[in-house]
Tab-separated table of C-alpha atoms in Angstrom:
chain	number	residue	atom	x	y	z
A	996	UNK	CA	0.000	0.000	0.000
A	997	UNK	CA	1.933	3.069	-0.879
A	998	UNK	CA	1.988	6.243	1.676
A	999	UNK	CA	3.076	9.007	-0.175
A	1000	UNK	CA	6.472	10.586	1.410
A	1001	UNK	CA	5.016	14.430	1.114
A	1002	UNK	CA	2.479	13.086	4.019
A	1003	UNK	CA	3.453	14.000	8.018
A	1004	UNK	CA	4.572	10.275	8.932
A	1005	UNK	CA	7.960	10.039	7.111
A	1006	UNK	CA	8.523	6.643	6.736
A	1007	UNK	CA	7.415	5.717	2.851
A	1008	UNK	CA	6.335	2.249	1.974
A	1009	UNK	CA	4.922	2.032	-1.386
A	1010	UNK	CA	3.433	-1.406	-1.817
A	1011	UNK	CA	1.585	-3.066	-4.490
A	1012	UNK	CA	-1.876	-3.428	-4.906
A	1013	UNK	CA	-2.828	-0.069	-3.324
A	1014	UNK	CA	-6.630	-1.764	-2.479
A	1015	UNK	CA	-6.158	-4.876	-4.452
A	1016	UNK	CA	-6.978	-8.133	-2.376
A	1017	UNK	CA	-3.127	-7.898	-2.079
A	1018	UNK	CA	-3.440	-5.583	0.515
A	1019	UNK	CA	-4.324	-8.123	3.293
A	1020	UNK	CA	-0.673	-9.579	3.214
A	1021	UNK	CA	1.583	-6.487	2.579
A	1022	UNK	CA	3.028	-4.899	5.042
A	1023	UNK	CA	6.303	-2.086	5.271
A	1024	UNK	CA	9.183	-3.927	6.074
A	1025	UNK	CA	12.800	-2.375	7.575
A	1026	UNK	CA	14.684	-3.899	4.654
A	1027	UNK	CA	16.135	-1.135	2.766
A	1028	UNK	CA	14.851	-0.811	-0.878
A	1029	UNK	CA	16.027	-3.460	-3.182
A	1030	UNK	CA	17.259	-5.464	-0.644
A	1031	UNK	CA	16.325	-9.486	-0.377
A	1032	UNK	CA	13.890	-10.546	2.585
A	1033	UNK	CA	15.084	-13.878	3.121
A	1034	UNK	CA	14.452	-14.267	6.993
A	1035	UNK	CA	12.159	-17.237	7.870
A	1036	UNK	CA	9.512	-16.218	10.693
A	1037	UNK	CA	8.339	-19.013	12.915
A	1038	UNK	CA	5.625	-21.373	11.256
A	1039	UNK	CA	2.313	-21.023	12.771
A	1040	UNK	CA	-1.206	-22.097	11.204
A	1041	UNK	CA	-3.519	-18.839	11.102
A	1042	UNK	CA	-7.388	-19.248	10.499
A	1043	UNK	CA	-8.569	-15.821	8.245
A	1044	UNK	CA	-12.480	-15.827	8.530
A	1045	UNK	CA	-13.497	-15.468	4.714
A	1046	UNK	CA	-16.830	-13.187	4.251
A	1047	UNK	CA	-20.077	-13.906	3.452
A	1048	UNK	CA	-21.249	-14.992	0.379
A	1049	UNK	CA	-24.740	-14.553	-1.122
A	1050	UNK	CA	-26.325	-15.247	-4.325
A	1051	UNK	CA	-29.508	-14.565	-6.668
A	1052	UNK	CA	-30.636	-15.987	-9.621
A	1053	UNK	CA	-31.212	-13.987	-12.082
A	1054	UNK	CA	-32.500	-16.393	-14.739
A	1055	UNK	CA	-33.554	-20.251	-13.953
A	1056	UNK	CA	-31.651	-21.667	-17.208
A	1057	UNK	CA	-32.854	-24.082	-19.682
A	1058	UNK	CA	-34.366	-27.563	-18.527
A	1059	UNK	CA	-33.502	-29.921	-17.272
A	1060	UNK	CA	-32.218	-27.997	-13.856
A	1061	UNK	CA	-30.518	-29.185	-10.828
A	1062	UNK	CA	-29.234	-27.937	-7.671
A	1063	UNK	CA	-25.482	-27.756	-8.168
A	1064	UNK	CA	-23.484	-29.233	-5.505
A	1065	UNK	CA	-19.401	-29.468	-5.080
A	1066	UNK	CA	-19.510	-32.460	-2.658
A	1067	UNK	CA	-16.143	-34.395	-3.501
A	1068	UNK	CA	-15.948	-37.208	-0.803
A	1069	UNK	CA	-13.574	-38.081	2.061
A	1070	UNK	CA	-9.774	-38.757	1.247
A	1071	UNK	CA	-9.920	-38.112	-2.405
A	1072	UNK	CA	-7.182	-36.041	-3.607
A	1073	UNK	CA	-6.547	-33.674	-6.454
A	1074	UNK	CA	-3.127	-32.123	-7.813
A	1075	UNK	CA	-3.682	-28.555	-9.650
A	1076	UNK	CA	-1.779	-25.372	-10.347
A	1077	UNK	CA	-2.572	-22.261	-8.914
A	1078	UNK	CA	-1.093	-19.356	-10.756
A	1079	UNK	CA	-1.166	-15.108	-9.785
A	1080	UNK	CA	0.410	-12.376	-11.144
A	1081	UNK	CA	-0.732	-8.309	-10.512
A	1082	UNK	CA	0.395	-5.691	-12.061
A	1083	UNK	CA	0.372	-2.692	-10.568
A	1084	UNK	CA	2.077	1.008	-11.936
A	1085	UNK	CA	1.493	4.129	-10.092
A	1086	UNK	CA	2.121	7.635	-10.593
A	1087	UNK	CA	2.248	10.812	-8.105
A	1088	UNK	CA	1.485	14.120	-9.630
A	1089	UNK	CA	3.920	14.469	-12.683
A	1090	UNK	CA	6.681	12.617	-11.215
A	1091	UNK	CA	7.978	8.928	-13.342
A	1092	UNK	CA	5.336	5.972	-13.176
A	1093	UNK	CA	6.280	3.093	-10.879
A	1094	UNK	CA	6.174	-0.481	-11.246
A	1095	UNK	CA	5.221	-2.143	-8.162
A	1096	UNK	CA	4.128	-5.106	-9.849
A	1097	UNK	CA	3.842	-8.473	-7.755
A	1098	UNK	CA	5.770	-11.361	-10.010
A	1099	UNK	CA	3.981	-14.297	-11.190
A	1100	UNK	CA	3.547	-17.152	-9.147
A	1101	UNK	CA	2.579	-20.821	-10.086
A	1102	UNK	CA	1.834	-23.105	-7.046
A	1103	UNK	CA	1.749	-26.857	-7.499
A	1104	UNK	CA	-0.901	-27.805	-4.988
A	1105	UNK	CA	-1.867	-31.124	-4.120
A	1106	UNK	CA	-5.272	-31.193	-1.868
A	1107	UNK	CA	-6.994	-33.836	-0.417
A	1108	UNK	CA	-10.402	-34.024	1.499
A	1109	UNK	CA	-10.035	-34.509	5.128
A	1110	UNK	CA	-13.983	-34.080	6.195
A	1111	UNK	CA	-16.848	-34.459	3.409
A	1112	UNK	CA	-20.184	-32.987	4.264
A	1113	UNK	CA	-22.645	-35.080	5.729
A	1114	UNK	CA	-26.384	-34.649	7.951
A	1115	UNK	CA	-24.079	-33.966	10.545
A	1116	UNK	CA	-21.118	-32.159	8.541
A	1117	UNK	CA	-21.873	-29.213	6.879
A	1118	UNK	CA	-18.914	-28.120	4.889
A	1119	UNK	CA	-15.902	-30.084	3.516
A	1120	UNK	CA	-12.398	-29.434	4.742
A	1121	UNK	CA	-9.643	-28.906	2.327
A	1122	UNK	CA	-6.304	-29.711	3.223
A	1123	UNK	CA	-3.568	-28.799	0.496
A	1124	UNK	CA	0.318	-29.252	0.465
A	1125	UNK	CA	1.917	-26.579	-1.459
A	1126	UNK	CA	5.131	-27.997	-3.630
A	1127	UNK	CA	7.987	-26.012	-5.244
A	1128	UNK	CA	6.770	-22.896	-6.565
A	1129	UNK	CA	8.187	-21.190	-9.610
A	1130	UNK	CA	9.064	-17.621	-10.324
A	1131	UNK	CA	10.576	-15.386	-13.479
A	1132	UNK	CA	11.636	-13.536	-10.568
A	1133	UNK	CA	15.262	-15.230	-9.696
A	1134	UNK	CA	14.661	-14.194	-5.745
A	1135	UNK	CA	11.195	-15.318	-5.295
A	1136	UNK	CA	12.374	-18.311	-7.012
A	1137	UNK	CA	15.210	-18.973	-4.770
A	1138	UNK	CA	12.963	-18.449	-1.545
A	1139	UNK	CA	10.495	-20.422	-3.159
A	1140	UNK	CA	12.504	-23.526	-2.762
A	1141	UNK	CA	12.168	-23.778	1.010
A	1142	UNK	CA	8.567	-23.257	0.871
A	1143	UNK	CA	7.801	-26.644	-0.463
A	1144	UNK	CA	5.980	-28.457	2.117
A	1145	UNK	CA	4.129	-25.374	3.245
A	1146	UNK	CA	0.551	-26.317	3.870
A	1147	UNK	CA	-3.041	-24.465	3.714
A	1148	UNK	CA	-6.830	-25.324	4.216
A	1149	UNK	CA	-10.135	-24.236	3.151
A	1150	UNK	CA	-13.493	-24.500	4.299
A	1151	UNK	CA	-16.189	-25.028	1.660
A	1152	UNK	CA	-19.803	-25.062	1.734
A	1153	UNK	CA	-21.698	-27.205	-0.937
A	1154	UNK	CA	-22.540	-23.969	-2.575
A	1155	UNK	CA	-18.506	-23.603	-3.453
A	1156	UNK	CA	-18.358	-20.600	-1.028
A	1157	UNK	CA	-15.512	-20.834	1.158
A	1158	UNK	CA	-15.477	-19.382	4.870
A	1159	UNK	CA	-12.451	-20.001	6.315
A	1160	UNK	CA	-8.976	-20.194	4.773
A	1161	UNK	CA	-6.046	-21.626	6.828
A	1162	UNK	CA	-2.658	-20.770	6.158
A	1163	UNK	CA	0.620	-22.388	7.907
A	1164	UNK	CA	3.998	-21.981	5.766
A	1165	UNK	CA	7.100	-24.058	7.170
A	1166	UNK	CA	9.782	-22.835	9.656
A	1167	UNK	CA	12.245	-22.330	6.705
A	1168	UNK	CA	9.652	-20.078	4.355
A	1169	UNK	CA	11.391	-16.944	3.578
A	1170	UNK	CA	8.834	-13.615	5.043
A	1171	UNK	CA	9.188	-12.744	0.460
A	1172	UNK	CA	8.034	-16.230	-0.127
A	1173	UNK	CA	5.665	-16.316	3.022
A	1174	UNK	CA	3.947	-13.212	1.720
A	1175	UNK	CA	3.150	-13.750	-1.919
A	1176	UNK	CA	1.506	-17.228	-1.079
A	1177	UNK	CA	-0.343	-15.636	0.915
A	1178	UNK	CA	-1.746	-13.211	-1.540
A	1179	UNK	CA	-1.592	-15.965	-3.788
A	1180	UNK	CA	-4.578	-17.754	-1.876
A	1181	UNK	CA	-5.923	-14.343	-0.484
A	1182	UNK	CA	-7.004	-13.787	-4.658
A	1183	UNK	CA	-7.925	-17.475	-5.729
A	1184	UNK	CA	-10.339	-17.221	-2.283
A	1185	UNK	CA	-12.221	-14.114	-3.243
A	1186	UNK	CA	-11.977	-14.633	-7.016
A	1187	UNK	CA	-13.631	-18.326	-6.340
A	1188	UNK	CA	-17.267	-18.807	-8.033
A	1189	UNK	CA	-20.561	-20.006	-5.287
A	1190	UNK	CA	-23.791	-21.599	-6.857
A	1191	UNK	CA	-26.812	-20.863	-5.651
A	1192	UNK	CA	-29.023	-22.744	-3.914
A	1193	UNK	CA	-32.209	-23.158	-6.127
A	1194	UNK	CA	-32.351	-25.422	-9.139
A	1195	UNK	CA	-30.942	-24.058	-12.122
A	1196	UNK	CA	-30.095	-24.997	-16.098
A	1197	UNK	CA	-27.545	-24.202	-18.956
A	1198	UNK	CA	-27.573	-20.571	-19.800
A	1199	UNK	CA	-28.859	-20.162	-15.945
A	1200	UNK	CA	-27.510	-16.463	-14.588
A	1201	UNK	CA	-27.017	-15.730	-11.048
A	1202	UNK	CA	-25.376	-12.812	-8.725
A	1203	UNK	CA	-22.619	-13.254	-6.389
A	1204	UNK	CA	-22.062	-10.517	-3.742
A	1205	UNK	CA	-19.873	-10.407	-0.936
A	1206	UNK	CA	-17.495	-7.461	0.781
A	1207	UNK	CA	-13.733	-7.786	0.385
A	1208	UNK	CA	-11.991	-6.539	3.186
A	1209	UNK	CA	-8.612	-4.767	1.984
A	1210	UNK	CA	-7.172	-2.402	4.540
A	1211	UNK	CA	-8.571	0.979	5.069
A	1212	UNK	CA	-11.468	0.334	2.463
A	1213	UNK	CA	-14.773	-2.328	2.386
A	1214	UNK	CA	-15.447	-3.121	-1.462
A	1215	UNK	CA	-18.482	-4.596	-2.449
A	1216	UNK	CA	-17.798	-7.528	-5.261
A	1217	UNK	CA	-20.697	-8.227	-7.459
A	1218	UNK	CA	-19.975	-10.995	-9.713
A	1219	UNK	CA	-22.116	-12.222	-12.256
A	1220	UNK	CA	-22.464	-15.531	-13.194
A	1221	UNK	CA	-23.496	-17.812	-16.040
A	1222	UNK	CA	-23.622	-21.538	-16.395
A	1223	UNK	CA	-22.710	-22.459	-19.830
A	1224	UNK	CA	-22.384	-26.093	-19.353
A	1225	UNK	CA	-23.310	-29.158	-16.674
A	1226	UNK	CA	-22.779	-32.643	-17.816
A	1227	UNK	CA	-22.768	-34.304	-14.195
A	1228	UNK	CA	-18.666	-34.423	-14.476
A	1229	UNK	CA	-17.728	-31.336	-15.242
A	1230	UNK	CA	-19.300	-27.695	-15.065
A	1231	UNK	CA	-18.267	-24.557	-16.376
A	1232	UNK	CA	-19.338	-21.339	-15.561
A	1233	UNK	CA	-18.656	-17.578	-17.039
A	1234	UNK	CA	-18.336	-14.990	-14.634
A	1235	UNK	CA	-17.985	-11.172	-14.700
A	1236	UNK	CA	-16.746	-9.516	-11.895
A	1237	UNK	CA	-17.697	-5.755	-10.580
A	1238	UNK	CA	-15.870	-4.064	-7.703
A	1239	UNK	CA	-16.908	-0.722	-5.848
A	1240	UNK	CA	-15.582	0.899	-2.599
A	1241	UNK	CA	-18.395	1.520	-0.008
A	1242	UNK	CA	-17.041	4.605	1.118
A	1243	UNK	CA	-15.076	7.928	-0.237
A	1244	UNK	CA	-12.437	7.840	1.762
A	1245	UNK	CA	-9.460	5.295	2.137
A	1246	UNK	CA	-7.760	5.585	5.787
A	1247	UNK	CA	-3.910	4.476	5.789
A	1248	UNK	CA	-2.648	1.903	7.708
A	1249	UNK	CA	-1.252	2.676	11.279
A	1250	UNK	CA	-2.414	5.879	11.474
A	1251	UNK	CA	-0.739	7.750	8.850
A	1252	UNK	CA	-3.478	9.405	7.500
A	1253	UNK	CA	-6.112	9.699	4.805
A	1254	UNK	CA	-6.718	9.845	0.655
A	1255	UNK	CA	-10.112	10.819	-0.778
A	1256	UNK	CA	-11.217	8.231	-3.669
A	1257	UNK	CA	-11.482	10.166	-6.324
A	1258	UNK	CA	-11.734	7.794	-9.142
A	1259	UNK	CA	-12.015	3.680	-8.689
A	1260	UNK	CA	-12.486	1.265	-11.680
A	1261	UNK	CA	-12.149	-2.741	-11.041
A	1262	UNK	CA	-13.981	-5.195	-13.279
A	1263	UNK	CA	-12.968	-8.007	-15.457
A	1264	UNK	CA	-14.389	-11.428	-16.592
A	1265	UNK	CA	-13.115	-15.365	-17.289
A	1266	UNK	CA	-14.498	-18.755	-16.928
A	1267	UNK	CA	-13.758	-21.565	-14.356
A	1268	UNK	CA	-13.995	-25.531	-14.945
A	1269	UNK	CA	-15.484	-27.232	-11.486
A	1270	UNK	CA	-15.299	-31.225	-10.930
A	1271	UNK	CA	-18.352	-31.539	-8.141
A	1272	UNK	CA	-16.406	-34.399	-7.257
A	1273	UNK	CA	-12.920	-32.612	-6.863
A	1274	UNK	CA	-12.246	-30.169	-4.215
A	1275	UNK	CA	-10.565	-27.292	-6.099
A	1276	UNK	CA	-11.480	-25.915	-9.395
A	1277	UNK	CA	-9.932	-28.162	-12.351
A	1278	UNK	CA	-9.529	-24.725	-14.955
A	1279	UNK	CA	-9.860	-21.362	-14.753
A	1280	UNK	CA	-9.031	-17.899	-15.538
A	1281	UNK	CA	-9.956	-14.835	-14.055
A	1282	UNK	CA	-8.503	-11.547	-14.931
A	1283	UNK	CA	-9.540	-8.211	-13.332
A	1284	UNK	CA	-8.395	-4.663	-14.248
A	1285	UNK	CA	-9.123	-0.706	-13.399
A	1286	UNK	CA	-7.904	2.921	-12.590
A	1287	UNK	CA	-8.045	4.577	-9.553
A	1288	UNK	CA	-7.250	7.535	-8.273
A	1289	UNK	CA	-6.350	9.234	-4.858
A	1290	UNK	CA	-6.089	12.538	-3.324
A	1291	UNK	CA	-5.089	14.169	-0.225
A	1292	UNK	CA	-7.728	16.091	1.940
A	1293	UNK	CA	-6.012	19.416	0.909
A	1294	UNK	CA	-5.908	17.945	-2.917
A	1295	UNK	CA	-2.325	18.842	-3.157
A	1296	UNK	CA	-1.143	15.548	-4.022
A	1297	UNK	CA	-2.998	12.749	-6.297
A	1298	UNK	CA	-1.765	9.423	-6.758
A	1299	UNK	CA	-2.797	7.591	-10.090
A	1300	UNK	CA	-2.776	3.837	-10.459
A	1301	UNK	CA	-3.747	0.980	-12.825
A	1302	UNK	CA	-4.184	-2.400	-11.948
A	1303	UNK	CA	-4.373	-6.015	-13.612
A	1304	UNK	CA	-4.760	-9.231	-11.829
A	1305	UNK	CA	-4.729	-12.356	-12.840
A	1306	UNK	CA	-5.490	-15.966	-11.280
A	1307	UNK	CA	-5.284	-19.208	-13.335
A	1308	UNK	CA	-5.920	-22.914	-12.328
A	1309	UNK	CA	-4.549	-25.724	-14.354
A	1310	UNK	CA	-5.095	-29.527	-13.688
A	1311	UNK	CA	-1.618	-31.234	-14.796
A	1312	UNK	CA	-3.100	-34.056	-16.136
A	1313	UNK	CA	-5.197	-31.785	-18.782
């Protein structure tokens, strides 16, 4: 999140993804600029409650129509590749644009099914092993290495909605590594697709809504969502995504201020590939973009940005 260096606290961070779902994870380090993190924190599982998700059809779909349930049963196992990339560039006033662009990341994930939902059960828990990641970026790369073995967990209501993720890297994880698979699953959680409830066909349209949480701002997330296939196997669904702040006003991080919203674009559209039978999506890409634009309360500074970010599954096998 960047704090501009002409505001009273003096110590500038600028960090990608100003109010991108990026912004959960970052945080100002001491490092000097340019300078590799490569300190391992202690490994401890943290539970991050996920928000609500809820959902309206729009239009039932063509017959026959079904109440679509992901209900993959206990101890099956799936391997797929998670891959994120954002980026960001951002301009104050007339001074040179920035690239604080995060680097791609593909995650080999292998997740199994540790509780299924039953009368008694009612969500499935995921539990996923993260292997070696890869990087372009030679020192994510590196750090990436002693990642491997890193694990996660999500908690997944028939629908697909998911309200809890779980997130416990290994002792050796490097805090560079540590943090961008962290927004790696941050993204894939809030970019994920929920069904709704009531029966519904091919060519069926529904609304998604929930709130993302980034710091210092609530944005509502209206996606938009159309079934285009269901052959008991597979189904794939399109999905157009729409995100708005609540508010005008985006307060800093640890006190260091305020910027007025003066401009905010996010939207974008792709298609994911769900096995009902599998816990994690099979395909899928998502790819959101925008403007915004920020201003101090005394309008004497504005800080322009644009935005892309992209999430990807990939099953190995396919």
């Amino acid at each position: 999140m960047p704090v501009l260096s002409r505001f009273p606290h003096p110590r500038p961070c600028a960090l990608a993804a100003v109010l991108s779902l990026a912004a959960f994870v970052t945080g100002c380090g001491d490092s000097s600029e340019g300078a590799p993190a490569t300190s391992a924190a202690t490994s401890s599982e943290v539970t991050v409650p996920v928000s609500a998700v809820t959902t309206t059809v729009l239009e039932a779909g063509s017959e026959p129509r079904a109440v679509v349930r992901l209900a993959p049963p206990a101890d099956v196992e799936q391997n797929v590749v998670l891959t994120t990339r954002s980026e960001v560039f951002q301009q104050i006033d007339k001074e040179p644009r920035q690239d604080f662009s995060t680097p791609e990341l593909n995650l080999p994930l292998a997740a199994s099914v540790t509780q299924a939902v039953s009368d008694t059960q009612p969500s499935t828990l995921v539990d996923i092993v993260l292997g070696e990641g890869t990087s372009p970026d030679p020192m994510l790369a590196s750090a990436l290495a002693d990642a491997a073995g890193s694990r996660a967990g999500l908690t997944v209501a028939p629908t697909g909605a998911i309200s809890a993720l779980r997130l416990a890297p290994t002792v050796e994880t490097a805090n560079v590594a540590r943090s961008a698979i962290e927004q790696a699953f941050y993204q894939s959680v809030y970019r994920m697709v929920s069904f709704p409830d009531a029966e519904i066909g091919v060519g069926a349209v529904w609304q998604i809504r929930q709130q993302v949480m980034s710091a210092g701002v609530t944005i509502d997330q209206v996606s938009t969502a159309t079934l285009v296939s269901d052959d008991d196997e597979r189904v794939t669904v399109d999905v157009r995504v729409e995100q708005t702040p609540q508010g005008s006003v985006w307060m800093l991080p640890n006190g260091q201020g305020q910027l007025d919203i003066e401009h905010y674009t996010m939207a974008g559209e792709g298609s994911m590939t769900f096995d009902p039978m599998l816990p994690l999506p099979v395909e899928g890409t998502l790819v959101l973009s925008g403007d915004q634009v920020y201003v101090d309360p005394d309008a004497t500074t504005r800080l322009a940005q644009s935005q892309v970010d992209r999430v990807e599954w990939h099953s190995p096998e396919n």
